[in-house]
XYZ file of C-alpha atoms in Angstrom:
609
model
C 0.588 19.263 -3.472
C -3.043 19.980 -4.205
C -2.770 18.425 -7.944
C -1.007 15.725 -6.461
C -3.108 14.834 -4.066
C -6.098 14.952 -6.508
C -4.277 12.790 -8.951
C -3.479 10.096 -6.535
C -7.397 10.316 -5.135
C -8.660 9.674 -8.864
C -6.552 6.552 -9.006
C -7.632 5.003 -6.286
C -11.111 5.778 -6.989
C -10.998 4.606 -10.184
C -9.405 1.469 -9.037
C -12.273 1.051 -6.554
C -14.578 1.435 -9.188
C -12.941 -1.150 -11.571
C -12.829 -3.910 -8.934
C -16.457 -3.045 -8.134
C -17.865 -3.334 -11.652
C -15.094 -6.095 -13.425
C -13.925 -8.009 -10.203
C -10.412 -8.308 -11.713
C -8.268 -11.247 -10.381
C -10.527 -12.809 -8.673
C -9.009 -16.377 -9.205
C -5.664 -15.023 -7.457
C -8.008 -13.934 -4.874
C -9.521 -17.188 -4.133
C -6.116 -18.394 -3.948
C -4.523 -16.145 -1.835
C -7.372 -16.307 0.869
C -7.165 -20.295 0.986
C -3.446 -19.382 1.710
C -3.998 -16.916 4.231
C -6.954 -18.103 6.006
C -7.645 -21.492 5.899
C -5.848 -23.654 8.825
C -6.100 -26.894 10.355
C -7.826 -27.158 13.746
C -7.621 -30.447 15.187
C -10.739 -32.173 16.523
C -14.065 -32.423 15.181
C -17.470 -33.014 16.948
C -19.157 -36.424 16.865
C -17.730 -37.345 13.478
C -15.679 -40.655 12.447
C -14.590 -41.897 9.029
C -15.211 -45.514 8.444
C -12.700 -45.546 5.717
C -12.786 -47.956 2.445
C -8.905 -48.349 2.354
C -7.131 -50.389 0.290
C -7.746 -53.680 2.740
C -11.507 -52.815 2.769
C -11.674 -51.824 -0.763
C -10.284 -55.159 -1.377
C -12.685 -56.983 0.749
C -15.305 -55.537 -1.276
C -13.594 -56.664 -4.792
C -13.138 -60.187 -3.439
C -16.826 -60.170 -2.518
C -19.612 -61.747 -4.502
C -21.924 -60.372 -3.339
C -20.877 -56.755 -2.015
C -24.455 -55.472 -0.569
C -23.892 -58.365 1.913
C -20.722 -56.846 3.101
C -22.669 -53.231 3.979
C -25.272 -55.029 5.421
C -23.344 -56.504 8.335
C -21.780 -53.245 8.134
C -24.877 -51.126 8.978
C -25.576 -53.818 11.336
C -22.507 -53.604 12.856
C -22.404 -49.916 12.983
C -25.564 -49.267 14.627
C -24.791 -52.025 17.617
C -21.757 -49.800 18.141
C -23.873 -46.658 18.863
C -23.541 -45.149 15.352
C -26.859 -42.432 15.287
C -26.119 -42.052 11.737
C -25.062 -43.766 8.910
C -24.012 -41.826 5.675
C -22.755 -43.441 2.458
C -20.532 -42.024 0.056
C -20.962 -44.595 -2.232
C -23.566 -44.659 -5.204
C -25.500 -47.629 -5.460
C -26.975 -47.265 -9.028
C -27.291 -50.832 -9.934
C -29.596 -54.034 -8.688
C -28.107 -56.184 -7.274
C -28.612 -59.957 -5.883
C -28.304 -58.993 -2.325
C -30.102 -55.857 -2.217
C -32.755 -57.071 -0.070
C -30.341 -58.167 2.805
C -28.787 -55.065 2.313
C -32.134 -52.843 2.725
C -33.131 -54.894 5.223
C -30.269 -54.211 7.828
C -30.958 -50.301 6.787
C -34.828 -50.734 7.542
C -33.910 -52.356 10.834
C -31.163 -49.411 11.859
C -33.296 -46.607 10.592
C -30.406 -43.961 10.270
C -29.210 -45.035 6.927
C -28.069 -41.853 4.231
C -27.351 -42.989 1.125
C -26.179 -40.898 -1.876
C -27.522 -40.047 -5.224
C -25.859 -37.520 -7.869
C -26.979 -35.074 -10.336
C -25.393 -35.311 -14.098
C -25.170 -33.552 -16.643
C -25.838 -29.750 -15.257
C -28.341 -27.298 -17.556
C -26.145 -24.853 -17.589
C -24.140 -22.499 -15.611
C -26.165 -19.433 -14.736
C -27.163 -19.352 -10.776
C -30.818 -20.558 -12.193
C -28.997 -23.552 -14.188
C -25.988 -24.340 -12.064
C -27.294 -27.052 -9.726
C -30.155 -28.273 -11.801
C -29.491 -31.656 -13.723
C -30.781 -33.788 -16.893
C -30.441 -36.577 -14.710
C -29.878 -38.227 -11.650
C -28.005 -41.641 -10.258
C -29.643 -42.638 -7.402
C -30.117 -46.240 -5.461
C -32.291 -48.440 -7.558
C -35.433 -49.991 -5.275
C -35.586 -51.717 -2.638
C -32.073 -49.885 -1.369
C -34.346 -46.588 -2.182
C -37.328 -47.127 -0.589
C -35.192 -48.682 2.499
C -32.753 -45.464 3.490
C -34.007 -43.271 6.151
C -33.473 -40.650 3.286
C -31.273 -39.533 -0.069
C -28.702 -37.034 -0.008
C -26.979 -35.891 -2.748
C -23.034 -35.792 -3.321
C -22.332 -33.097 -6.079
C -19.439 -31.505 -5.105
C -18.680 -29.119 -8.131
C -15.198 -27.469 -7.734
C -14.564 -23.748 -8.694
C -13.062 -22.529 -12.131
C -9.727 -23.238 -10.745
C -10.288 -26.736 -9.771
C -10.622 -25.966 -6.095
C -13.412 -26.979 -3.927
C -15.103 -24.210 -2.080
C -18.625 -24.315 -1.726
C -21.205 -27.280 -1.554
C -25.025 -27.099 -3.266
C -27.554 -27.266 -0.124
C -29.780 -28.696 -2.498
C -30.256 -30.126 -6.518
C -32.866 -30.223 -8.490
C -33.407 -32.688 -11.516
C -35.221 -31.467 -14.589
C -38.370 -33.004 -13.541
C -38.679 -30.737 -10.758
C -37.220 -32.836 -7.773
C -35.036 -31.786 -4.956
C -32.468 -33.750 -3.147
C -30.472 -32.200 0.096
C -27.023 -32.798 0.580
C -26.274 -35.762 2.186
C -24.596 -33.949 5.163
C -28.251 -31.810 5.340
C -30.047 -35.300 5.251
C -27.003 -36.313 8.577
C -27.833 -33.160 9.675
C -31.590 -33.839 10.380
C -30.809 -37.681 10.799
C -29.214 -36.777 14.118
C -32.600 -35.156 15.331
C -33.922 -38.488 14.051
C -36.027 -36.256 10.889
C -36.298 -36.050 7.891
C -34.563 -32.641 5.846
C -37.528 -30.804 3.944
C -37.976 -31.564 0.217
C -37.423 -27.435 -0.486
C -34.953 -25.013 1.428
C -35.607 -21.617 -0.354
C -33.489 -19.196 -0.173
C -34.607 -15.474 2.062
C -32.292 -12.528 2.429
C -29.109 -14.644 1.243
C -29.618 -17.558 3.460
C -31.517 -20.559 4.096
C -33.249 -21.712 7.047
C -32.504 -25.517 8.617
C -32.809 -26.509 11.786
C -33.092 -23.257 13.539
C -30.128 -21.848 11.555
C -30.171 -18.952 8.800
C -27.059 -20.772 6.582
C -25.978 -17.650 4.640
C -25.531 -19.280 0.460
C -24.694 -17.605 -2.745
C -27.444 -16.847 -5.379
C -27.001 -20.553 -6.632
C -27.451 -21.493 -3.598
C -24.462 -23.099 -2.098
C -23.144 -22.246 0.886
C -19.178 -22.094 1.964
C -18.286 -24.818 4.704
C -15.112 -23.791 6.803
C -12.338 -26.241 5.716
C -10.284 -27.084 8.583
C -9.571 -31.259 9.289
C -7.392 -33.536 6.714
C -8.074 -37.040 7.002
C -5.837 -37.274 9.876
C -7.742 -35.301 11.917
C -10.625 -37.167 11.944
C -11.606 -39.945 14.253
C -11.124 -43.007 11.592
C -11.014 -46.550 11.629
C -11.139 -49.198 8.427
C -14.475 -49.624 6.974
C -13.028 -53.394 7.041
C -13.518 -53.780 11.111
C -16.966 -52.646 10.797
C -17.758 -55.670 8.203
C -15.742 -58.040 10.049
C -17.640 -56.965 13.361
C -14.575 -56.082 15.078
C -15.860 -52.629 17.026
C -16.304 -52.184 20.345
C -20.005 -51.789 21.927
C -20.261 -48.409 22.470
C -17.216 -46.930 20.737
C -19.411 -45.068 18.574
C -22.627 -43.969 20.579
C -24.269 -40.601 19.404
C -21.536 -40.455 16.757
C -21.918 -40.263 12.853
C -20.194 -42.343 10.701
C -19.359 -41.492 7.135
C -17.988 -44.147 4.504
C -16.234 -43.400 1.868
C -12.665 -44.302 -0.132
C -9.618 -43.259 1.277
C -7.864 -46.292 -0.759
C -5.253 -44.145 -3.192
C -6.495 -45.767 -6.413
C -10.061 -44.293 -6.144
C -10.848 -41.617 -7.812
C -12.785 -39.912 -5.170
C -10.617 -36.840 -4.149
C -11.140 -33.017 -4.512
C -8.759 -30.136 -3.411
C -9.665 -27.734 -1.041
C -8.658 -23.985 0.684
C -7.342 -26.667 3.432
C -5.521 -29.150 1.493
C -4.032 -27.395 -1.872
C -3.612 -31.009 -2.789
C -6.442 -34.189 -3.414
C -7.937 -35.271 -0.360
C -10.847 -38.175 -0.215
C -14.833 -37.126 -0.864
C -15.052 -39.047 2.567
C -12.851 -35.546 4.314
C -15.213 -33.028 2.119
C -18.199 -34.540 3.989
C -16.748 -34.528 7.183
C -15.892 -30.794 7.011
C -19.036 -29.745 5.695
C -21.017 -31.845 8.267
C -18.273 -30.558 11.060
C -19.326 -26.512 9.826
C -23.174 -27.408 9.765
C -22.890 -29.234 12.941
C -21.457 -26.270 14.463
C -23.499 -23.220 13.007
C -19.882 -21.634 11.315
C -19.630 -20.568 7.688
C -17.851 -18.681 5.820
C -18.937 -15.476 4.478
C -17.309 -13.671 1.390
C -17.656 -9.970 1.792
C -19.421 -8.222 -0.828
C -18.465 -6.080 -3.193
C -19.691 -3.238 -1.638
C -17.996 -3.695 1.668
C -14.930 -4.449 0.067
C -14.459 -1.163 -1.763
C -15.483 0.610 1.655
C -12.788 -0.788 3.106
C -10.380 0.494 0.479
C -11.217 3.733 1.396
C -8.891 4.490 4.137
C -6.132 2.854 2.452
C -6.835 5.512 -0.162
C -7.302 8.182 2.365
C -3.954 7.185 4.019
C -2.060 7.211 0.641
C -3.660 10.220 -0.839
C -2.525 11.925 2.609
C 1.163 10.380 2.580
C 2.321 10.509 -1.102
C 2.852 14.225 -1.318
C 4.142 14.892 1.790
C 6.803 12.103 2.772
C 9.948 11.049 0.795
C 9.872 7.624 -0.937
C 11.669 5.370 2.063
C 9.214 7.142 4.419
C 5.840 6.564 2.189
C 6.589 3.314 1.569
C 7.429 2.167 4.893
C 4.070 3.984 5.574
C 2.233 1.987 3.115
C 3.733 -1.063 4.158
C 2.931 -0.733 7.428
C -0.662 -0.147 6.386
C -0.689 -2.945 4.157
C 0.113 -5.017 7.031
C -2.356 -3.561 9.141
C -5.350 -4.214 6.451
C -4.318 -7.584 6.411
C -4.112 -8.090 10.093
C -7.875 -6.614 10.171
C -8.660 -9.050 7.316
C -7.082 -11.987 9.174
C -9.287 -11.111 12.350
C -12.499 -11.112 10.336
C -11.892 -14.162 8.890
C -10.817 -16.133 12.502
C -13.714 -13.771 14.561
C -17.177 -15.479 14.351
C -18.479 -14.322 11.263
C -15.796 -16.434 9.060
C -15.845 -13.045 7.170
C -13.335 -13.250 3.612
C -12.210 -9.988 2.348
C -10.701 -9.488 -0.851
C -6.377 -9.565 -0.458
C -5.738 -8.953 -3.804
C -7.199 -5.416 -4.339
C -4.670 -3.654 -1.618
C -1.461 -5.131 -2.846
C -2.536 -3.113 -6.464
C -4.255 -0.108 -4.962
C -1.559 0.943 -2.796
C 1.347 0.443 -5.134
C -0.732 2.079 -7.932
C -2.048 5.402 -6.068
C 1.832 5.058 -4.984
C 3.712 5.136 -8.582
C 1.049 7.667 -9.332
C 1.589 9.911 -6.697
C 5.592 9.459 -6.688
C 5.478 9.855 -11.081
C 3.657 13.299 -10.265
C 6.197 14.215 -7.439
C 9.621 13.334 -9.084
C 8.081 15.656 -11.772
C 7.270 18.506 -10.167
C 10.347 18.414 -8.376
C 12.286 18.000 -11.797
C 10.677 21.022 -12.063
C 11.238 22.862 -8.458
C 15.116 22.232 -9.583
C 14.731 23.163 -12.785
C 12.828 26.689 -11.678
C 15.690 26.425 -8.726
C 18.673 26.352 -11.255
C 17.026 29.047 -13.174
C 16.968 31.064 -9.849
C 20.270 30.302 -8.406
C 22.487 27.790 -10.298
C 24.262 30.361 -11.989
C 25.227 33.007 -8.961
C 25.185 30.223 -6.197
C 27.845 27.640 -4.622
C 27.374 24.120 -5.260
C 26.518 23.538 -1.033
C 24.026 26.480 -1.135
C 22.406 24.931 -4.247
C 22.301 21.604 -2.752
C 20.914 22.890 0.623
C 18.133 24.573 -1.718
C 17.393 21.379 -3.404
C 17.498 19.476 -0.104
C 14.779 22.040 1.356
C 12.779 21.895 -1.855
C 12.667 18.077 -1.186
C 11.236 18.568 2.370
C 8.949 21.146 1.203
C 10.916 23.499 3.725
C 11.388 25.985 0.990
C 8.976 28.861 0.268
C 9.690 30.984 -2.652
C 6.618 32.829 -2.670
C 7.193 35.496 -0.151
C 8.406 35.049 3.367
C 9.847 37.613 5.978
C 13.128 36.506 6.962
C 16.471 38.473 8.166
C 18.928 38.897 5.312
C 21.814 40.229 4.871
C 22.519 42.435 1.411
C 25.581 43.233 -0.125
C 25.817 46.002 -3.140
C 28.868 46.855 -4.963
C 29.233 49.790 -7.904
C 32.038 51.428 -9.566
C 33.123 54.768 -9.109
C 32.774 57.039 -11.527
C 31.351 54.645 -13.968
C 29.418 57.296 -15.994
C 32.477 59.185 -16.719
C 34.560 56.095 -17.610
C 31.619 55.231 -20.050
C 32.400 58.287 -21.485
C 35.961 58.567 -21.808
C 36.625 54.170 -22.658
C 36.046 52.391 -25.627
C 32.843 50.217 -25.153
C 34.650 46.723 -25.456
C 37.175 47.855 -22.950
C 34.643 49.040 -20.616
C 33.008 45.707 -20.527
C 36.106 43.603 -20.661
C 36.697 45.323 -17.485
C 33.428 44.680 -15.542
C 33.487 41.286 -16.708
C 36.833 40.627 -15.216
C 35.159 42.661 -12.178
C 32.024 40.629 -11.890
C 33.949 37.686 -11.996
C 35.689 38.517 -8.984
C 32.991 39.314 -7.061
C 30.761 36.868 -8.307
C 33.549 34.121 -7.361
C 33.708 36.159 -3.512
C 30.112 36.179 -2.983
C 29.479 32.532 -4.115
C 32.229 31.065 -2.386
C 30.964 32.727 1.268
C 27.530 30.975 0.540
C 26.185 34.307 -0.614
C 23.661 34.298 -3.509
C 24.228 36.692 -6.792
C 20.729 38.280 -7.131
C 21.115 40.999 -9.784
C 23.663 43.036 -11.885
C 22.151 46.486 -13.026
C 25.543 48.217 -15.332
C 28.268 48.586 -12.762
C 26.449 47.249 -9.834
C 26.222 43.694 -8.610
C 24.041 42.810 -5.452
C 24.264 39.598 -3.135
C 22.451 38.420 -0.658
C 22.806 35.862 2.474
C 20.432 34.217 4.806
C 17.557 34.065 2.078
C 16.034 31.775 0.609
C 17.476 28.996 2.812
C 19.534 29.800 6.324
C 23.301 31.103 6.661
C 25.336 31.127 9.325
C 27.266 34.027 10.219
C 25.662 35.681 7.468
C 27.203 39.141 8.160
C 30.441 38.304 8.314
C 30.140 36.347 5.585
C 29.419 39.413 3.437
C 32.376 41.565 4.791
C 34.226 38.752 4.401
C 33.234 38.622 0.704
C 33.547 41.846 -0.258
C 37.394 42.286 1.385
C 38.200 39.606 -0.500
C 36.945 40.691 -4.248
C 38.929 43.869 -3.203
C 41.931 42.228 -2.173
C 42.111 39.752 -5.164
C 41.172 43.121 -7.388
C 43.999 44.290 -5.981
C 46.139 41.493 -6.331
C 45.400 41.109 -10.137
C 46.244 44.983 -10.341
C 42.492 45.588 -11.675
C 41.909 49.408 -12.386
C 41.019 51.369 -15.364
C 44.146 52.772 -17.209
C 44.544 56.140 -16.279
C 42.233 56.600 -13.548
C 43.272 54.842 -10.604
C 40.509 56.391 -8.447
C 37.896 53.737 -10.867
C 36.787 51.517 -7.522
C 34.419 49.444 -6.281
C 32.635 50.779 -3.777
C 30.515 48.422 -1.362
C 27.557 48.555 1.015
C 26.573 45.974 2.966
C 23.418 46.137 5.809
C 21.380 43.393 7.546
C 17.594 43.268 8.447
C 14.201 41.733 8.472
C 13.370 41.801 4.680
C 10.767 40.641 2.428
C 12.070 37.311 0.245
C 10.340 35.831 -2.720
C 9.323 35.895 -6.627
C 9.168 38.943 -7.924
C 7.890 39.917 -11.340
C 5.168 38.658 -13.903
C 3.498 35.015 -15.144
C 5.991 35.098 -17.753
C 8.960 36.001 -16.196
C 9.732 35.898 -12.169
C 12.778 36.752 -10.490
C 13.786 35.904 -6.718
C 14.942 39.147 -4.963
C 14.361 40.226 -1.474
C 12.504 43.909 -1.046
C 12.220 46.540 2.226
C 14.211 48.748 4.027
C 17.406 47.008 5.334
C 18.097 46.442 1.177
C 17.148 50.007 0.235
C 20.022 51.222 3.170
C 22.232 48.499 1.823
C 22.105 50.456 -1.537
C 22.569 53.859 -0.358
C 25.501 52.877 1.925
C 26.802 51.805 -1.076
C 26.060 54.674 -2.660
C 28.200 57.018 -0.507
C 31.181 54.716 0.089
C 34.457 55.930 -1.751
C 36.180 53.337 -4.169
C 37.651 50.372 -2.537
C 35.552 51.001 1.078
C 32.937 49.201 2.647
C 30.380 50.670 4.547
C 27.648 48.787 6.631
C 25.158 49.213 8.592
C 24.252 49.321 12.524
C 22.967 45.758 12.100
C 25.169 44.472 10.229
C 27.709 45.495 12.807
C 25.857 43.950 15.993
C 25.619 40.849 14.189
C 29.631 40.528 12.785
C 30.385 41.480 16.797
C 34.566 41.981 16.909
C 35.042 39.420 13.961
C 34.677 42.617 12.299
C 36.752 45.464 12.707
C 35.159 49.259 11.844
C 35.781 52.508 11.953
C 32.446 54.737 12.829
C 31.843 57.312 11.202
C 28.784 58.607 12.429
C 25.008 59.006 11.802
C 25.195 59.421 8.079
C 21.892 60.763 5.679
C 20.806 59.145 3.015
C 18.529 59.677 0.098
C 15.144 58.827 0.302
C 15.423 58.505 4.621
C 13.800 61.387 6.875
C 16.736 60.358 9.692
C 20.737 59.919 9.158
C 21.419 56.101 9.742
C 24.675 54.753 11.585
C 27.761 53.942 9.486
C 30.922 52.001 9.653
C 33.573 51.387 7.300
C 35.291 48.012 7.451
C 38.740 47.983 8.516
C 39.857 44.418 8.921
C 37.892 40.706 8.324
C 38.648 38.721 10.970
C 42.116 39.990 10.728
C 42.776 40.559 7.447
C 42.900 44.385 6.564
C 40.817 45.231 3.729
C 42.911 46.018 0.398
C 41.711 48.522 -2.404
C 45.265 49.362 -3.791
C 47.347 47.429 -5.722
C 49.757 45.211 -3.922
C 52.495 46.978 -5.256
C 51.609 50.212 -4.198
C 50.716 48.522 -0.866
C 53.974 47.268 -0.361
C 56.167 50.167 -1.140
């Protein structure tokens, strides 16, 4: 468990460490989170599209002279109550009718109007948002806007939308604010400072610390489409067709919601195109509001990997499979619930959802690979142990408590109950038998007994010349243990018997057995190189002597043994009996009957006549 456990805590720490230093993935991340996070909240504050669709953009086509269009616009918009007026449209040529057009703007004085960087240096944080040149309104349109804004909006590697420059530069060293920074201060009727620089990770407008990335863009909270905005056609307002007052205090953006513009961008929100005209209106909503959304860093990231590796590293080597994994997934949904709640609680908080759904199932397969081989092991060491001298249900039971780590071979003090069975007279048969024949005749024996003692869920522990010694209730529990033994050896005698087993010549050449029960030491014994399971202390040493001093075809047990059989067992006493190697005589019985069945040493044949 210990190796385990330190294998599956070097995965996950070196997982943690990878993420931290190569930030695998991280464009599935960015997808996943705009999946999992973003949603639409209907309603936004003091915000209305004037939108160019296709009637208006038509309007504008038909027009000669389009500037005079916006001017009656602007007029139009500020008699309804608009405070501010923001263009998403570049005006980068002279025009005719730009002086009726900067006129109306002079005379609302709350007039934004766009100007965009080209051609970025590079793409370094240094480089990103700095430009060889910039479109902006040519003069008097210039001169006339209560101030410039600037609409870069440059989408991520992926081609999604996510965060929005607070400021550009141009190469000749000047700064533009976004245009929703210009609103921003337009609705305190001010101007947004020519230089925002950036302290601690954020910058400071209007009384708020706007937390930005080390280019300096900041992530707006996407959460209107276009239908959630208050909207009407960009058409009424040049035709005069508003109502006074239906848009005091408000700001109005303009901008193309006609399908054949090209003016669209995908966001977290959308996942498909939505007009510039919605981008502004988001960003201006999460400005407006003082929320913005804050990707965790790396280092708070990996710190909250740690107790899914703690958790794993704790569960892997102790549960099964179904039970790990429905622990893991259960903790997988936690993390994510946790995740979720950052991201909805105030601080708009993104973690990363990508690194859990590989560290768990990593540390997992790990931890599981190094399991399902030690245990290919445990059952390999188990069938060395067993597999040969045990029954297919005991072996099973073994493996089953193996699996549950239930199963201690190491030592344990446990009741057992021993059974020992030797041949009488062996030495002398040895002496008087052909070698073959002696051992054809244990085998046939052994196999008996062997057969007896396996099928009454006993194990075989040892053979040692004419002796064989099995043992119950160790490593793993059996009922009815002591009978189980008795029952055992009446039936290798009986089926000895049947099969007319004896050595020719010497009919008194019998198994004798011994059987006793008691508390017992059970576990390995032996060297690095080779261990053996066996079970050591006294109940097996006066297991061996009763065998010792039983006549051929008898079994004696002990006082134990005998409380535990109860009457399943019938016995004769025969009184406190010494044995070698004890200071005081120990109580004997010899079995008569097994639950009924008198014990056989004779042949049938001889029994029966």
């Amino acid at each position: 468990m210990v190796t385990g456990t330190a294998l599956v805590l070097a995965t996950g720490v070196g997982l943690i460490a990878l993420f931290w230093l190569a930030r695998p993935l991280d464009s599935i991340q960015k997808r996943v989170s705009d999946l999992a996070l973003f949603r639409e909240q209907a309603g936004t504050s003091g915000i209305v599209i004037a939108a160019i669709d296709e009637t208006s953009l038509q309007t504008l086509q038909r027009s000669p002279q389009p500037n005079l269009l916006h001017a009656r616009a602007v007029t139009n918009l500020k008699s309804a109550g608009a405070i501010v007026i923001a263009f998403n449209l570049l005006f980068t040529e002279p025009s005719a009718d730009d002086s009726a057009f900067a006129e109306a703007m002079k005379e609302a004085a709350n007039v934004i109007l766009p100007v965009a960087g080209v051609q970025p240096l590079g793409t370094s944080p240094s480089e990103r948002y700095v430009h060889q040149a910039t479109l902006a309104p040519p003069e008097p349109l210039r001169s006339a806007a209560q101030q410039l804004g600037h609409v870069n909006f440059p989408p991520d590697d992926d081609g999604v939308l996510r965060r929005l420059p607070l400021y550009i530069k141009g190469v000749d060293g000047a700064e533009y604010p976004s245009l929703l920074v210009a609103a921003l201060f337009a609705q305190t009727r001010s101007k947004a400072p020519a230089k925002a620089p950036i302290e601690d990770g954020k910058v400071n407008l209007l009384n708020q610390r706007i937390p930005v990335d080390a280019a300096g863009a900041m992530r707006p909270l996407f959460s209107a489409r276009l239908e959630d905005f208050e909207r009407f056609s960009y058409a009424d307002a040049i035709a005069g067709r508003l109502q006074p007052g239906q848009l005091q205090g408000k700001t109005v953006l303009i901008g193309f919601t006609a399908e054949a513009t090209g003016d669209r961008y995908i966001t977290p929100l959308s996942g498909s195109p939505e007009p510039g005209v919605v981008v502004l209106g988001n960003v201006l909503d999460s400005l407006q509001d003082g929320v913005y959304v804050r990707e965790a860093s790396r280092g708070v990231i990996a710190l909250a990997l740690l107790p899914l590796v703690a958790v794993t590293m704790y569960a892997v080597p102790r549960f099964n499979v179904r039970v790990t994994a429905l622990l893991l997934v259960l903790v997988a949904l936690l993390t994510y619930l946790i995740y979720i709640a950052l991201f909805n609680s105030d601080q708009k908080v993104i973690m990363n959802f990508v690194y859990p759904a590989l560290l768990l199932p990593a540390m997992s397969l790990v931890g599981l690979g190094y399991r399902f081989a030690a245990e290919r092991t445990d059952r390999r060491e188990l069938g060395d142990l067993f597999g040969r001298y045990a029954s297919p249900q005991v072996m099973q039971q073994l493996t089953e408590s193996a699996d549950r780590g239930e199963l201690n071979l190491g030592g344990t003090l446990r009741e057992v109950t021993v059974l020992f069975a030797d041949l009488r007279g062996f030495t002398g048969v040895s002496e008087r038998l052909p070698p073959d024949e002696v051992v054809r005749f244990l085998n046939a024996a052994f196999d008996i007994m062997i057969t007896s003692i396996v099928r009454n869920e006993g194990i075989v522990n040892k053979f040692g010349g004419d002796m064989v010694m099995g043992v119950w209730n160790a490593p793993n529990d059996v009922d009815d243990h002591a009978v189980k033994a008795c029952r055992a050896a009446a039936e290798a005698l009986a089926e000895m018997a049947a099969r007319n087993l004896s050595i020719p010549d010497d009919p008194d050449a019998k198994f004798g057995f011994g059987i006793n029960s008691g508390e017992a030491v059970a576990g390995n014994v032996g060297s690095a190189g080779r261990l053996e399971y066996s079970v050591i202390g006294d109940p097996v040493n006066v297991g061996s002597r009763l065998c010792g001093i039983a006549g051929g075809g008898e079994i004696y047990i002990g006082e134990r043994t005998r409380e535990l059989a109860g009457n399943r067992v019938e016995v004769e006493p025969l009184g406190p009996q010494t044995l070698k190697g004890r200071s005081r005589p120990v109580e004997t019985y010899r079995v008569l009957s097994v639950e009924g069945r008198v014990v056989v040493s004779q042949p049938l044949a001889a029994a029966g006549s």
